[in-house]
PDB file of C-alpha atoms in Angstrom:
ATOM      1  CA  UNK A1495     123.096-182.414  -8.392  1.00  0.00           C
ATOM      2  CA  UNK A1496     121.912-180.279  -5.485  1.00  0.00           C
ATOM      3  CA  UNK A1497     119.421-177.201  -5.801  1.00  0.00           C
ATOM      4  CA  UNK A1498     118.950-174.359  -3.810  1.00  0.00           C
ATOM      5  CA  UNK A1499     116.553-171.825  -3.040  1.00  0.00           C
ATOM      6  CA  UNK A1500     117.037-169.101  -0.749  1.00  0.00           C
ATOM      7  CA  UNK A1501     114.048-166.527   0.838  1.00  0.00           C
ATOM      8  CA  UNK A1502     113.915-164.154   3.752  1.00  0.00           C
ATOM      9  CA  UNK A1503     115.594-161.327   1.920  1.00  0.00           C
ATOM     10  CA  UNK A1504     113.886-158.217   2.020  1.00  0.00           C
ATOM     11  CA  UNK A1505     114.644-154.383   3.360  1.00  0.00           C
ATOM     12  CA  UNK A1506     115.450-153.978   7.021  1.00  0.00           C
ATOM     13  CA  UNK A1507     116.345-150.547   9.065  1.00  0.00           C
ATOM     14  CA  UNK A1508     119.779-150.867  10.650  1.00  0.00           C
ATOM     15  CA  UNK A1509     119.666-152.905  14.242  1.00  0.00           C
ATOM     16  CA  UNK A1510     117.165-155.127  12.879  1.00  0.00           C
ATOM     17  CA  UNK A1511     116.869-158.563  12.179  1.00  0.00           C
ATOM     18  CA  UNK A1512     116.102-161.589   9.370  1.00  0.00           C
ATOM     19  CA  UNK A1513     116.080-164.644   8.683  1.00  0.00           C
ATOM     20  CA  UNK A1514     117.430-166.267   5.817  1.00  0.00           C
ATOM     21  CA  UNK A1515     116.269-169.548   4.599  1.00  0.00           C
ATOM     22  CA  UNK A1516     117.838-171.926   1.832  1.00  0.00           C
ATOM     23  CA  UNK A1517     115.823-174.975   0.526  1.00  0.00           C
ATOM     24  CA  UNK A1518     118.117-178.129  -0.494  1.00  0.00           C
ATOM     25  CA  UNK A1519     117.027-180.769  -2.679  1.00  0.00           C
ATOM     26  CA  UNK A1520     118.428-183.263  -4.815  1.00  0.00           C
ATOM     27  CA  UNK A1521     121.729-185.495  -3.524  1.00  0.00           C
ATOM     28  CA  UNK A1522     121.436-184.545   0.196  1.00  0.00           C
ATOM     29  CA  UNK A1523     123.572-187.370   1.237  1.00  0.00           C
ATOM     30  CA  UNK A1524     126.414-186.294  -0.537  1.00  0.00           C
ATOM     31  CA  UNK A1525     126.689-182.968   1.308  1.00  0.00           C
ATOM     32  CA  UNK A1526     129.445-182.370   3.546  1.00  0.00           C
ATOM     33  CA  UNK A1527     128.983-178.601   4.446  1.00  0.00           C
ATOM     34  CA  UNK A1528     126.625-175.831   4.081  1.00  0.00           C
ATOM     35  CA  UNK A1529     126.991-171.760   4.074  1.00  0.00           C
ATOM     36  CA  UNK A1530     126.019-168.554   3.301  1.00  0.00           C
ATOM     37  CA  UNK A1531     128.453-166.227   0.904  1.00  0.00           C
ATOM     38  CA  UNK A1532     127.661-162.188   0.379  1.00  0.00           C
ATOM     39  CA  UNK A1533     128.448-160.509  -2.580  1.00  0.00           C
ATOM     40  CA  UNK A1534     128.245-156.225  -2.229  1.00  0.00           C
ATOM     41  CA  UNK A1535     128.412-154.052  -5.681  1.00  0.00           C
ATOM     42  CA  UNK A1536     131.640-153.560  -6.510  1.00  0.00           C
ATOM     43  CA  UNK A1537     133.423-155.898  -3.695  1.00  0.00           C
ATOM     44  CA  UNK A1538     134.193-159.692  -3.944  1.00  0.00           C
ATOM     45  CA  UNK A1539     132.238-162.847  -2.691  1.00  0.00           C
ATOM     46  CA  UNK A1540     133.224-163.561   1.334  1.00  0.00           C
ATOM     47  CA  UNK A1541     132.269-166.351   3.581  1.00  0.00           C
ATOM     48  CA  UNK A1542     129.502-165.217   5.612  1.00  0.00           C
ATOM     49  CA  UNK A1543     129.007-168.293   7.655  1.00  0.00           C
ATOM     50  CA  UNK A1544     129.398-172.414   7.224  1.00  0.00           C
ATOM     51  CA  UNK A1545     128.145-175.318   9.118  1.00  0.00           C
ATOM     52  CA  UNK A1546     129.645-179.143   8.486  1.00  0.00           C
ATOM     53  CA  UNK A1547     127.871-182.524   8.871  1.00  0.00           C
ATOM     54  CA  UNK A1548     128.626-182.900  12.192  1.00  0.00           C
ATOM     55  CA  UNK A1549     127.924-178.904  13.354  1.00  0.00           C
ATOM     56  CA  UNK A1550     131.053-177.669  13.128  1.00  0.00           C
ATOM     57  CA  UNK A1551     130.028-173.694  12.576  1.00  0.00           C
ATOM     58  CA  UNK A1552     132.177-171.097  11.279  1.00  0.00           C
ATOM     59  CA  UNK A1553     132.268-167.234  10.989  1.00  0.00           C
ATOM     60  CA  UNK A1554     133.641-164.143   9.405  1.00  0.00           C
ATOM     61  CA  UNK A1555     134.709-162.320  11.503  1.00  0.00           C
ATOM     62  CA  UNK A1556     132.531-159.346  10.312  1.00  0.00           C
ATOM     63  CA  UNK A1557     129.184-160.917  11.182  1.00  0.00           C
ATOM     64  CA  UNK A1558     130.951-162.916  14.828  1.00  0.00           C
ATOM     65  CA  UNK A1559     128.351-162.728  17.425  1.00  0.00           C
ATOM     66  CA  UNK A1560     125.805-161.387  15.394  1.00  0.00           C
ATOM     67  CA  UNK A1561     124.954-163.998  12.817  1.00  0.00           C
ATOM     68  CA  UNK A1562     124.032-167.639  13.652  1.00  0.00           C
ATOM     69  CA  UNK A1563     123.738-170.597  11.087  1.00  0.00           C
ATOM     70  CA  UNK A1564     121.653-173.478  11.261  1.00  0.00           C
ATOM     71  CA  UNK A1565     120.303-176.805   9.728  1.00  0.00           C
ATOM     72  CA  UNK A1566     117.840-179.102   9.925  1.00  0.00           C
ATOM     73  CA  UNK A1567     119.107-183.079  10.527  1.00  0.00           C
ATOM     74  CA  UNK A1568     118.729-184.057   6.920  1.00  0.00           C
ATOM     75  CA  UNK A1569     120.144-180.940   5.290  1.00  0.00           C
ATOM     76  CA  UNK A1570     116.942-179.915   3.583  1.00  0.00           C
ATOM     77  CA  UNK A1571     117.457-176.652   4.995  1.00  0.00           C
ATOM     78  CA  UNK A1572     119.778-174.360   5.924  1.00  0.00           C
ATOM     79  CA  UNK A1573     119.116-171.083   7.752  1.00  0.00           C
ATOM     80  CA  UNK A1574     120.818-167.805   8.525  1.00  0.00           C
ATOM     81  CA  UNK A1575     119.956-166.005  11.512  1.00  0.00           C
ATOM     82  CA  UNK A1576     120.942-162.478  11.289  1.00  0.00           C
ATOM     83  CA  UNK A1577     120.499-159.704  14.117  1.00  0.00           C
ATOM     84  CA  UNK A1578     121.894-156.423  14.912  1.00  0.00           C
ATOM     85  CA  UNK A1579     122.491-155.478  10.959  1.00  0.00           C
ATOM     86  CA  UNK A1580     124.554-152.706   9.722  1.00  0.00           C
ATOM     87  CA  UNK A1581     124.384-150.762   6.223  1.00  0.00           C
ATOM     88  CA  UNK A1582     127.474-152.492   5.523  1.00  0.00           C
ATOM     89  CA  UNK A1583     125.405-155.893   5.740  1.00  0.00           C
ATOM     90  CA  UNK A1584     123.512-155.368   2.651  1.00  0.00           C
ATOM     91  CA  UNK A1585     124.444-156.920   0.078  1.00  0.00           C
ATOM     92  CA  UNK A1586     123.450-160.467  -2.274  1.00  0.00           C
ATOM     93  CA  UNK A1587     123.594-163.287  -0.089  1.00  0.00           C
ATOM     94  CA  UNK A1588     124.019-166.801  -1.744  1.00  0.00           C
ATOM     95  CA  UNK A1589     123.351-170.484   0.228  1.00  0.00           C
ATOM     96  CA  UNK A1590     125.965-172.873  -1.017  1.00  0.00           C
ATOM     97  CA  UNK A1591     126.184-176.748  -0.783  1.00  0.00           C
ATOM     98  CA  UNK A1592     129.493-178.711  -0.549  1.00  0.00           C
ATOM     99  CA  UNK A1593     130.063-181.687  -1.968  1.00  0.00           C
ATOM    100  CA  UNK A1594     133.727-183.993  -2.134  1.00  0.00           C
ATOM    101  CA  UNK A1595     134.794-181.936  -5.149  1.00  0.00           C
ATOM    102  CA  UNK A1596     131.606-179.765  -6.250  1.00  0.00           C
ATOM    103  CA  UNK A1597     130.097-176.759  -4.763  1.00  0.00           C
ATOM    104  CA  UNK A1598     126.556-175.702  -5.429  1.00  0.00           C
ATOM    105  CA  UNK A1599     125.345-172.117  -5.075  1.00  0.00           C
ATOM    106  CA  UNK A1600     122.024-170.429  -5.255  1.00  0.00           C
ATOM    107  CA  UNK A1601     120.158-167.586  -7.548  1.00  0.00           C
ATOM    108  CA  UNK A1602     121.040-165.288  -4.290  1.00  0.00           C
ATOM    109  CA  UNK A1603     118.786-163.343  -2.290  1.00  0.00           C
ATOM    110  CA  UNK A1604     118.967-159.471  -1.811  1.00  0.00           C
ATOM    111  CA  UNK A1605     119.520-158.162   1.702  1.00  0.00           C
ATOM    112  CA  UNK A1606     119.453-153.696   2.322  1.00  0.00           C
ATOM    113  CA  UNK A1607     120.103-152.626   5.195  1.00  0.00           C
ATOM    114  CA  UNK A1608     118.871-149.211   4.921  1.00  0.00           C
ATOM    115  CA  UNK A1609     116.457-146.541   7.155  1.00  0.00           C
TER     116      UNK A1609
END
């Protein structure tokens, strides 16, 4: 089993900035990837950004060049850097862990981008 925490959510006026954070704990080893998913009312869940074991990162194309995700060595935790946000930014974002056949996800944490 892996848990995960995320913080950092909060309200933000549009061109600012956050950071997300996700605490990981439990059967680090056995994670091959890390991301962040986004879930607006009314709209599915999307890939916001992914990062592998050996930092391999990954984007959708929606957040390219304004997002950047990070780790620490030992996967205890995973960050989201997030700058120049939009209104159509806000929305539930969720940390996820990867294992070979099992994917973890987070309570979520909310994210309005609103002035």
């Amino acid at each position: 089993q892996v848990q995960l925490v995320e913080s950092g959510g909060g309200l933000v006026q549009p061109g600012g900035s956050l950071r997300l954070s996700c605490a990981a704990s439990g059967r680090l080893f056995a994670i091959n990837a890390m991301g962040w998913y986004r879930q607006a009312p009314g709209e599915q869940r999307d890939l916001v950004a992914s990062i592998t074991r050996d930092g391999t990162t990954n984007y959708g194309d929606s957040v390219k060049g304004r997002f950047t995700i990070s780790r620490d060595n030992a996967w205890n935790t995973l960050f989201l850097q997030m700058n120049s946000l939009k209104p159509e930014d806000t929305a539930v974002y969720y940390c996820t862990a990867l294992e070979t056949n099992v994917i973890y996800w987070g309570q979520g944490t909310q994210v309005t981008v609103s002035s």
